[in-house]
Amino acid sequence: MLLSAFCKIAQAKRLSVYVLLISTLFVGVYILENTVGANSMLMMVLKKGAIYALVAVAMNLLNGFTGLFSLGQSGFMLIGANIYAIFTIETGNRAQVYQYYGGGIIQFTLPTLVSIILGGLVAAFFAFLIGLPVLRLKSDYLAIATLGFAEIIRAIFQYDGLGPITNGSNLLRKFVVFETALFPFAVAGACILLIALMIHSTYGRAFKAIRDDEIAAEAMGINLFRHKQMSFVISSFFAGIGGALLAMYQTTVQAKAFTAAMTYEILLIVVIGGMGSISGSILASFLFVAASEWWLRFLDNVTVIGTFKVPLMRSGFRMVVFSVIIMAVVLFYRQGIMGDKELSLHRLGARFTRKKGGADHG
Amino acid sequence: MSLLTVTDLQVSYGGIEALKGISFTVEKGHIVTLIGANGAGKSTTLRAISGLVPIKAGGITFDGREITSLMTSSIVKEGIVMVPEGRRVFPNLTVLENLRIGAYLRHDPAEINATIEYVYERFPRLKERHWQLAGTLSGGEQQMLAVGRALMARPRLIMMDEPSLGLAPLVVKDIFQIIQRLREEGITILLIEQNANAALHAADYGYVLETGRITMEDTGSALLNNQKIRDAYLGQARKRRTETV
């Protein structure tokens, strides 16, 4: 009894520390935005990093925690992004945006948050439908089927016949975007929190059991198909929300941008961060976005020091170096940066005070 | 009345008849064993009772209730749990998480915690290692965990598939002691084993399974003393021959 009371106090204390950390983070982002400017490279990276963090954590729920190797992420993001954009373009601007389709057939707007959630719901609905056949497939076959689905979705959204709704292969623009980086941080943060709670619930434990051993999980009475379906639908819901945020970040949306390459970027983040680590995915997405869009940017410019022209540096060289870095990371961190561990205050504290045993007695 | 009654059970996989109509009963509070060679259909029998493979014909009743067409989750809820072959603990989950998965279909947190304590009492080693990943346990500890995980569902019948497989002889002895102790606590056990000697020593009643048919049945001790069984399953035929030479 005494022990459990003590645990409760420790838990409450830990919770307050986390609340403090999160509020510090938000205040930090706010101050940063007002000092370095909302359109500085740093802020752009932070915003995109937060959005990618959400999408990566959603993918990790499916690939890392449930063990389902799906490559449909960009398809679900596309659905979220497009649905969001379609429903938030102001009626006055529709004639201009849908100029080839006579202003489109949708002549109303929904509130921003409602549209974001709607984007997630539509993505989740599609996940439910395609899950019925494809979740009976295993490993490589599931990957191929979901990859194919993403391509089909991209084709459908570019289809001319649906133009009055989707604007075909033309840009969707003039929809509501966020003014401050606090918005993607708040939405992505809340979603990641929900996913984390899910993973720590009995459902999350069942997902991990399925990942570890399907036969044993089934023998324990876990309904394999229902849990896979649940994980797939939830993951796609949050991918859709991530897509909506990405649309806001980009200020324009075009279906053809959501290629398999985008899925691979996110898969890369999940693998580098660690399959089965939420904090790993978050950490890796900020590092990935910063490295690919900012820190290595200088490699793309022809550089002349005095009269010496630095060799190799030209447009495209950035991606070469980036690929080498990724190979090095994967070689030295086989399990990704975090493995399947989580970054926790407890663990960090143990490291700093040089105490052994970071086991979480929860 | 018997706890479990299997009547004319037939199972086919892709055209191959794994079980050609077997019938047997498991009495309440008994240890019953199915012995037989590889491919005789022992594992298939357990998987069919658990609802993990489709049944072609025949019936299964548990405690007077028909369970033939139920889903695995309903069968687990009825009180039949399987300890699968090769232990199959969840390697990347902790010992405690493994146990909690065993109680997946139960929704009574306080009672679940009490069952965890009950399992810890029986297997103190699991308590010591409750935070360790199950994949890092030794083979014997994993088998204890597999049994503990099954107990978490508060079963009335535990079905064990080759619990001695791949374990050191001393550990096998421990496992059979555990099985005896479970019976003393009133849990009925259906045991399938290739280690026929140990299984028949422990069992109240045994059935011999040969290529999908039951060919013999008797009490454990009677089967142990049966010359045909000794020759075919207890590895004493060669010994006898060398003795006579």
Coordinates of C-alpha atoms in Angstrom, one line a residue, chain A:
Chain A
M1 CA 0.0 0.0 0.0
L2 CA 2.7 2.4 1.0
L3 CA 4.7 1.5 -2.1
S4 CA 1.8 2.1 -4.4
A5 CA 1.1 5.5 -2.7
F6 CA 4.7 6.3 -3.2
C7 CA 4.5 5.3 -6.9
K8 CA 1.5 7.5 -7.3
I9 CA 3.4 10.5 -5.9
A10 CA 6.3 9.7 -8.1
Q11 CA 4.0 9.5 -11.1
A12 CA 2.3 12.8 -10.3
K13 CA 5.7 14.4 -10.0
R14 CA 6.9 13.0 -13.3
L15 CA 3.7 14.1 -14.9
S16 CA 4.2 17.7 -13.7
V17 CA 7.7 17.6 -15.0
Y18 CA 6.4 16.6 -18.4
V19 CA 3.8 19.3 -18.3
L20 CA 6.5 21.8 -17.5
L21 CA 8.7 20.6 -20.3
I22 CA 5.9 20.8 -22.8
S23 CA 4.9 24.3 -21.8
T24 CA 8.6 25.3 -22.0
L25 CA 8.7 23.9 -25.5
F26 CA 5.7 25.9 -26.6
V27 CA 7.0 29.1 -25.0
G28 CA 10.4 28.4 -26.7
V29 CA 8.8 28.0 -30.1
Y30 CA 6.8 31.2 -29.6
I31 CA 9.9 33.2 -28.5
L32 CA 12.0 31.8 -31.4
E33 CA 9.3 32.6 -33.9
N34 CA 9.2 36.2 -32.8
T35 CA 13.0 36.6 -32.8
V36 CA 14.2 34.8 -35.9
G37 CA 11.1 35.4 -37.9
A38 CA 8.3 33.0 -39.0
N39 CA 9.8 32.4 -42.4
S40 CA 13.4 31.7 -41.4
M41 CA 14.9 28.4 -42.2
L42 CA 14.9 27.3 -38.6
M43 CA 11.1 27.8 -38.3
M44 CA 10.4 26.1 -41.6
V45 CA 12.4 23.1 -40.4
L46 CA 10.6 23.1 -37.0
K47 CA 7.2 23.2 -38.6
K48 CA 7.8 20.5 -41.2
G49 CA 9.7 18.5 -38.6
A50 CA 6.6 18.5 -36.3
I51 CA 4.3 17.4 -39.1
Y52 CA 6.7 14.7 -40.2
A53 CA 7.0 13.6 -36.6
L54 CA 3.2 12.9 -36.5
V55 CA 3.3 11.1 -39.8
A56 CA 6.3 9.0 -38.8
V57 CA 4.8 8.1 -35.4
A58 CA 1.6 7.1 -37.2
M59 CA 3.6 4.9 -39.5
N60 CA 5.5 3.5 -36.5
L61 CA 2.3 2.4 -34.9
L62 CA 1.6 0.2 -37.8
N63 CA 5.1 -0.9 -38.9
G64 CA 7.0 -0.8 -35.7
F65 CA 4.4 -1.7 -33.1
T66 CA 2.0 -3.9 -34.9
G67 CA 4.6 -5.4 -37.3
L68 CA 2.6 -4.7 -40.5
F69 CA 4.9 -3.6 -43.3
S70 CA 2.7 -1.1 -45.1
L71 CA 3.8 1.5 -47.7
G72 CA 0.6 3.4 -48.2
Q73 CA 1.5 6.4 -46.1
S74 CA 1.7 8.9 -48.9
G75 CA -1.7 7.8 -50.2
F76 CA -3.4 8.5 -46.8
M77 CA -1.5 11.8 -46.5
L78 CA -2.8 12.8 -49.9
I79 CA -6.4 12.1 -48.9
G80 CA -6.0 14.1 -45.8
A81 CA -4.3 17.0 -47.6
N82 CA -6.8 17.2 -50.4
I83 CA -9.9 16.8 -48.3
Y84 CA -8.7 19.5 -46.0
A85 CA -7.9 21.8 -48.9
I86 CA -11.1 21.2 -50.7
F87 CA -13.3 22.1 -47.7
T88 CA -11.4 25.2 -46.6
I89 CA -11.1 27.2 -49.8
E90 CA -13.2 30.3 -49.3
T91 CA -16.3 30.4 -51.5
G92 CA -15.2 33.6 -53.1
N93 CA -12.0 32.1 -54.3
R94 CA -13.4 28.9 -55.6
A95 CA -14.1 30.3 -59.1
Q96 CA -10.4 31.2 -59.4
V97 CA -9.0 27.9 -58.0
Y98 CA -11.4 25.7 -59.9
Q99 CA -11.1 27.8 -63.1
Y100 CA -11.1 24.8 -65.4
Y101 CA -14.1 23.2 -63.7
G102 CA -16.4 26.2 -63.5
G103 CA -15.8 26.9 -59.9
G104 CA -16.2 23.3 -58.7
I105 CA -19.4 21.8 -57.2
I106 CA -18.6 22.3 -53.6
Q107 CA -19.7 25.8 -52.6
F108 CA -19.3 25.9 -48.9
T109 CA -16.5 25.9 -46.4
L110 CA -16.0 24.0 -43.1
P111 CA -14.2 25.2 -40.0
T112 CA -10.5 24.5 -40.1
L113 CA -10.3 22.0 -37.3
V114 CA -13.4 20.2 -38.6
S115 CA -11.7 19.9 -42.0
I116 CA -8.5 18.6 -40.6
I117 CA -10.4 15.9 -38.7
L118 CA -12.5 15.2 -41.8
G119 CA -9.3 14.6 -43.8
G120 CA -8.3 12.1 -41.1
L121 CA -11.7 10.4 -41.2
V122 CA -11.8 10.0 -44.9
A123 CA -8.2 8.5 -44.9
A124 CA -9.3 6.2 -42.1
F125 CA -12.4 5.1 -44.1
F126 CA -10.3 4.2 -47.1
A127 CA -7.9 2.3 -44.8
F128 CA -10.9 0.4 -43.5
L129 CA -12.1 -0.5 -47.0
I130 CA -8.7 -1.6 -48.4
G131 CA -7.8 -3.3 -45.1
L132 CA -10.6 -5.8 -45.6
P133 CA -8.7 -7.6 -48.4
V134 CA -5.0 -6.6 -48.0
L135 CA -4.6 -7.2 -44.2
R136 CA -4.9 -10.9 -44.9
L137 CA -1.6 -10.6 -46.7
K138 CA 1.7 -11.0 -45.0
S139 CA 4.9 -8.9 -45.0
D140 CA 6.1 -8.2 -48.6
Y141 CA 2.7 -8.8 -50.1
L142 CA 1.1 -6.3 -47.8
A143 CA 3.8 -3.8 -48.7
I144 CA 3.2 -4.2 -52.4
A145 CA -0.6 -4.0 -52.1
T146 CA -0.5 -0.8 -50.0
L147 CA 2.1 0.7 -52.3
G148 CA -0.2 0.0 -55.2
F149 CA -3.1 1.5 -53.3
A150 CA -1.2 4.8 -52.8
E151 CA -0.5 5.0 -56.5
I152 CA -4.2 4.3 -57.4
I153 CA -5.3 7.1 -54.9
R154 CA -2.9 9.5 -56.6
A155 CA -4.3 8.6 -60.0
I156 CA -7.9 9.0 -58.8
F157 CA -7.3 12.4 -57.3
Q158 CA -5.7 13.5 -60.6
Y159 CA -8.6 12.1 -62.7
D160 CA -10.2 14.8 -64.8
G161 CA -13.7 13.4 -64.3
L162 CA -13.5 14.2 -60.6
G163 CA -12.1 17.7 -61.4
P164 CA -15.2 19.6 -60.0
I165 CA -14.4 18.1 -56.6
T166 CA -10.6 17.5 -56.6
N167 CA -9.5 20.1 -59.2
G168 CA -7.9 17.3 -61.1
S169 CA -4.2 17.6 -61.6
N170 CA -4.3 21.3 -60.9
L171 CA -3.1 23.1 -57.8
L172 CA -5.5 23.5 -54.8
R173 CA -4.7 26.9 -53.2
K174 CA -6.1 29.8 -51.3
F175 CA -7.2 27.6 -48.4
V176 CA -6.8 28.3 -44.7
V177 CA -3.1 28.0 -43.6
F178 CA -1.6 28.4 -40.2
E179 CA 0.1 31.7 -39.2
T180 CA 2.2 30.4 -36.4
A181 CA 4.4 27.3 -35.8
L182 CA 2.5 26.8 -32.5
F183 CA -0.4 25.4 -34.6
P184 CA 1.4 22.3 -36.1
F185 CA 3.1 21.8 -32.8
A186 CA -0.1 21.7 -30.9
V187 CA -2.0 19.5 -33.4
A188 CA 0.9 17.1 -34.0
G189 CA 1.7 17.0 -30.3
A190 CA -1.9 16.2 -29.3
C191 CA -2.1 13.5 -31.9
I192 CA 1.2 11.9 -30.9
L193 CA 0.0 12.0 -27.3
L194 CA -3.1 10.1 -28.3
I195 CA -1.1 7.5 -30.2
A196 CA 1.2 7.1 -27.2
L197 CA -1.7 6.5 -24.9
M198 CA -3.1 4.0 -27.4
I199 CA 0.3 2.1 -27.4
H200 CA 0.4 2.0 -23.6
S201 CA -3.1 0.6 -23.4
T202 CA -4.1 -3.0 -23.5
Y203 CA -4.7 -2.6 -27.3
G204 CA -1.1 -1.4 -27.7
R205 CA 0.1 -4.5 -25.8
A206 CA -2.0 -6.7 -28.1
F207 CA -0.5 -5.0 -31.1
K208 CA 3.0 -5.7 -29.8
A209 CA 2.0 -9.3 -29.1
I210 CA 0.9 -9.7 -32.7
R211 CA 4.1 -8.2 -33.9
D212 CA 6.2 -10.6 -31.8
D213 CA 4.3 -13.8 -32.5
E214 CA 1.0 -14.0 -34.4
I215 CA 0.3 -17.6 -33.5
A216 CA 0.8 -17.2 -29.8
A217 CA -1.2 -14.0 -29.8
E218 CA -4.1 -15.8 -31.5
A219 CA -3.8 -18.6 -29.0
M220 CA -4.3 -16.1 -26.2
G221 CA -7.6 -15.1 -27.7
I222 CA -6.5 -11.9 -29.5
N223 CA -8.5 -11.5 -32.7
L224 CA -5.7 -10.9 -35.3
F225 CA -7.7 -9.4 -38.1
R226 CA -9.6 -7.0 -35.9
H227 CA -6.5 -5.7 -34.2
K228 CA -4.6 -5.3 -37.4
Q229 CA -7.6 -3.5 -38.9
M230 CA -7.7 -1.2 -35.9
S231 CA -4.0 -0.4 -36.1
F232 CA -4.3 0.3 -39.8
V233 CA -7.3 2.5 -39.5
I234 CA -5.9 4.6 -36.6
S235 CA -2.5 4.9 -38.3
S236 CA -4.2 6.1 -41.5
F237 CA -6.4 8.5 -39.6
F238 CA -3.3 10.3 -38.2
A239 CA -1.5 10.1 -41.5
G240 CA -4.5 11.9 -43.0
I241 CA -4.3 14.6 -40.3
G242 CA -0.5 14.9 -41.0
G243 CA -1.4 15.3 -44.7
A244 CA -3.8 18.2 -43.8
L245 CA -1.1 19.9 -41.8
L246 CA 1.4 19.4 -44.6
A247 CA -1.1 21.1 -47.0
M248 CA -1.3 24.0 -44.6
Y249 CA 2.5 24.2 -44.4
Q250 CA 2.9 24.1 -48.2
T251 CA 0.0 26.5 -48.7
T252 CA -0.7 24.7 -52.0
V253 CA -1.5 21.0 -52.7
Q254 CA -1.1 19.0 -55.8
A255 CA -1.9 15.3 -55.9
K256 CA 1.2 14.4 -57.9
A257 CA 3.5 15.5 -55.1
F258 CA 2.4 12.6 -52.9
T259 CA 4.6 9.9 -54.5
A260 CA 6.1 6.7 -53.2
A261 CA 9.3 8.7 -52.5
M262 CA 7.4 10.5 -49.8
T263 CA 6.5 7.2 -48.2
Y264 CA 10.1 6.2 -48.3
E265 CA 11.2 9.4 -46.6
I266 CA 8.9 8.6 -43.8
L267 CA 9.9 5.0 -43.7
L268 CA 13.5 6.2 -43.5
I269 CA 12.6 8.4 -40.5
V270 CA 10.9 5.5 -38.7
V271 CA 13.8 3.1 -39.3
I272 CA 16.5 5.6 -38.3
G273 CA 14.6 6.6 -35.2
G274 CA 14.0 3.0 -34.3
M275 CA 11.1 0.7 -35.1
G276 CA 8.9 0.7 -32.0
S277 CA 10.1 4.0 -30.5
I278 CA 7.9 7.0 -30.5
S279 CA 10.6 9.4 -29.3
G280 CA 12.9 7.9 -31.9
S281 CA 10.6 8.8 -34.7
I282 CA 10.1 12.3 -33.4
L283 CA 13.8 12.9 -32.9
A284 CA 14.6 11.4 -36.4
S285 CA 12.0 13.5 -38.2
F286 CA 13.5 16.8 -36.9
L287 CA 17.0 15.6 -37.7
F288 CA 15.9 14.3 -41.1
V289 CA 14.2 17.5 -42.1
A290 CA 17.0 19.7 -40.8
A291 CA 19.7 17.7 -42.5
S292 CA 18.0 17.3 -45.9
E293 CA 16.6 20.9 -46.1
W294 CA 19.0 23.0 -44.2
W295 CA 22.3 21.8 -42.8
L296 CA 23.4 20.2 -46.1
R297 CA 22.1 22.9 -48.3
F298 CA 25.5 24.5 -48.8
L299 CA 26.7 21.3 -50.6
D300 CA 24.5 22.2 -53.5
N301 CA 26.2 25.5 -54.2
V302 CA 29.3 25.8 -56.2
T303 CA 31.8 27.2 -53.7
V304 CA 35.0 29.1 -54.6
I305 CA 37.5 29.9 -51.9
G306 CA 39.8 32.5 -53.2
T307 CA 40.7 31.0 -56.6
F308 CA 40.1 27.4 -55.5
K309 CA 36.9 25.8 -56.6
V310 CA 35.9 23.2 -54.1
P311 CA 35.5 19.9 -56.1
L312 CA 32.2 17.9 -56.2
M313 CA 30.1 20.7 -54.8
R314 CA 27.3 21.3 -57.2
S315 CA 23.6 21.0 -57.4
G316 CA 22.6 17.4 -56.3
F317 CA 25.7 16.7 -54.3
R318 CA 23.7 17.3 -51.1
M319 CA 21.7 14.1 -51.7
V320 CA 24.9 12.1 -52.2
V321 CA 26.3 13.2 -48.9
F322 CA 22.9 12.7 -47.2
S323 CA 22.7 9.1 -48.5
V324 CA 26.2 8.4 -47.2
I325 CA 25.2 9.8 -43.8
I326 CA 22.1 7.6 -43.7
M327 CA 24.1 4.5 -44.6
A328 CA 26.6 5.3 -41.8
V329 CA 23.7 5.8 -39.3
V330 CA 22.1 2.5 -40.2
L331 CA 25.5 0.7 -40.1
F332 CA 26.4 2.0 -36.6
Y333 CA 22.9 2.0 -35.1
R334 CA 21.4 -1.2 -36.4
Q335 CA 18.3 -0.7 -34.4
G336 CA 18.0 3.0 -35.2
I337 CA 18.9 5.8 -32.9
M338 CA 16.5 4.7 -30.1
G339 CA 16.0 1.0 -30.9
D340 CA 12.7 0.2 -29.3
K341 CA 13.5 2.2 -26.2
E342 CA 11.9 5.5 -25.4
L343 CA 13.6 8.7 -24.4
S344 CA 12.4 9.2 -20.8
L345 CA 13.4 11.6 -18.0
H346 CA 14.0 8.6 -15.8
R347 CA 16.5 7.1 -18.3
L348 CA 18.2 10.4 -18.9
G349 CA 18.5 11.1 -15.2
A350 CA 20.0 7.6 -14.7
R351 CA 22.6 8.4 -17.4
F352 CA 23.5 11.8 -16.0
T353 CA 23.9 10.5 -12.4
R354 CA 25.8 7.5 -13.8
K355 CA 23.5 5.1 -12.1
K356 CA 22.9 1.8 -13.8
G357 CA 19.5 0.2 -14.6
G358 CA 17.1 2.4 -16.4
A359 CA 14.3 -0.1 -16.1
D360 CA 11.0 1.4 -15.8
H361 CA 9.0 0.0 -12.9
G362 CA 5.6 1.0 -13.8

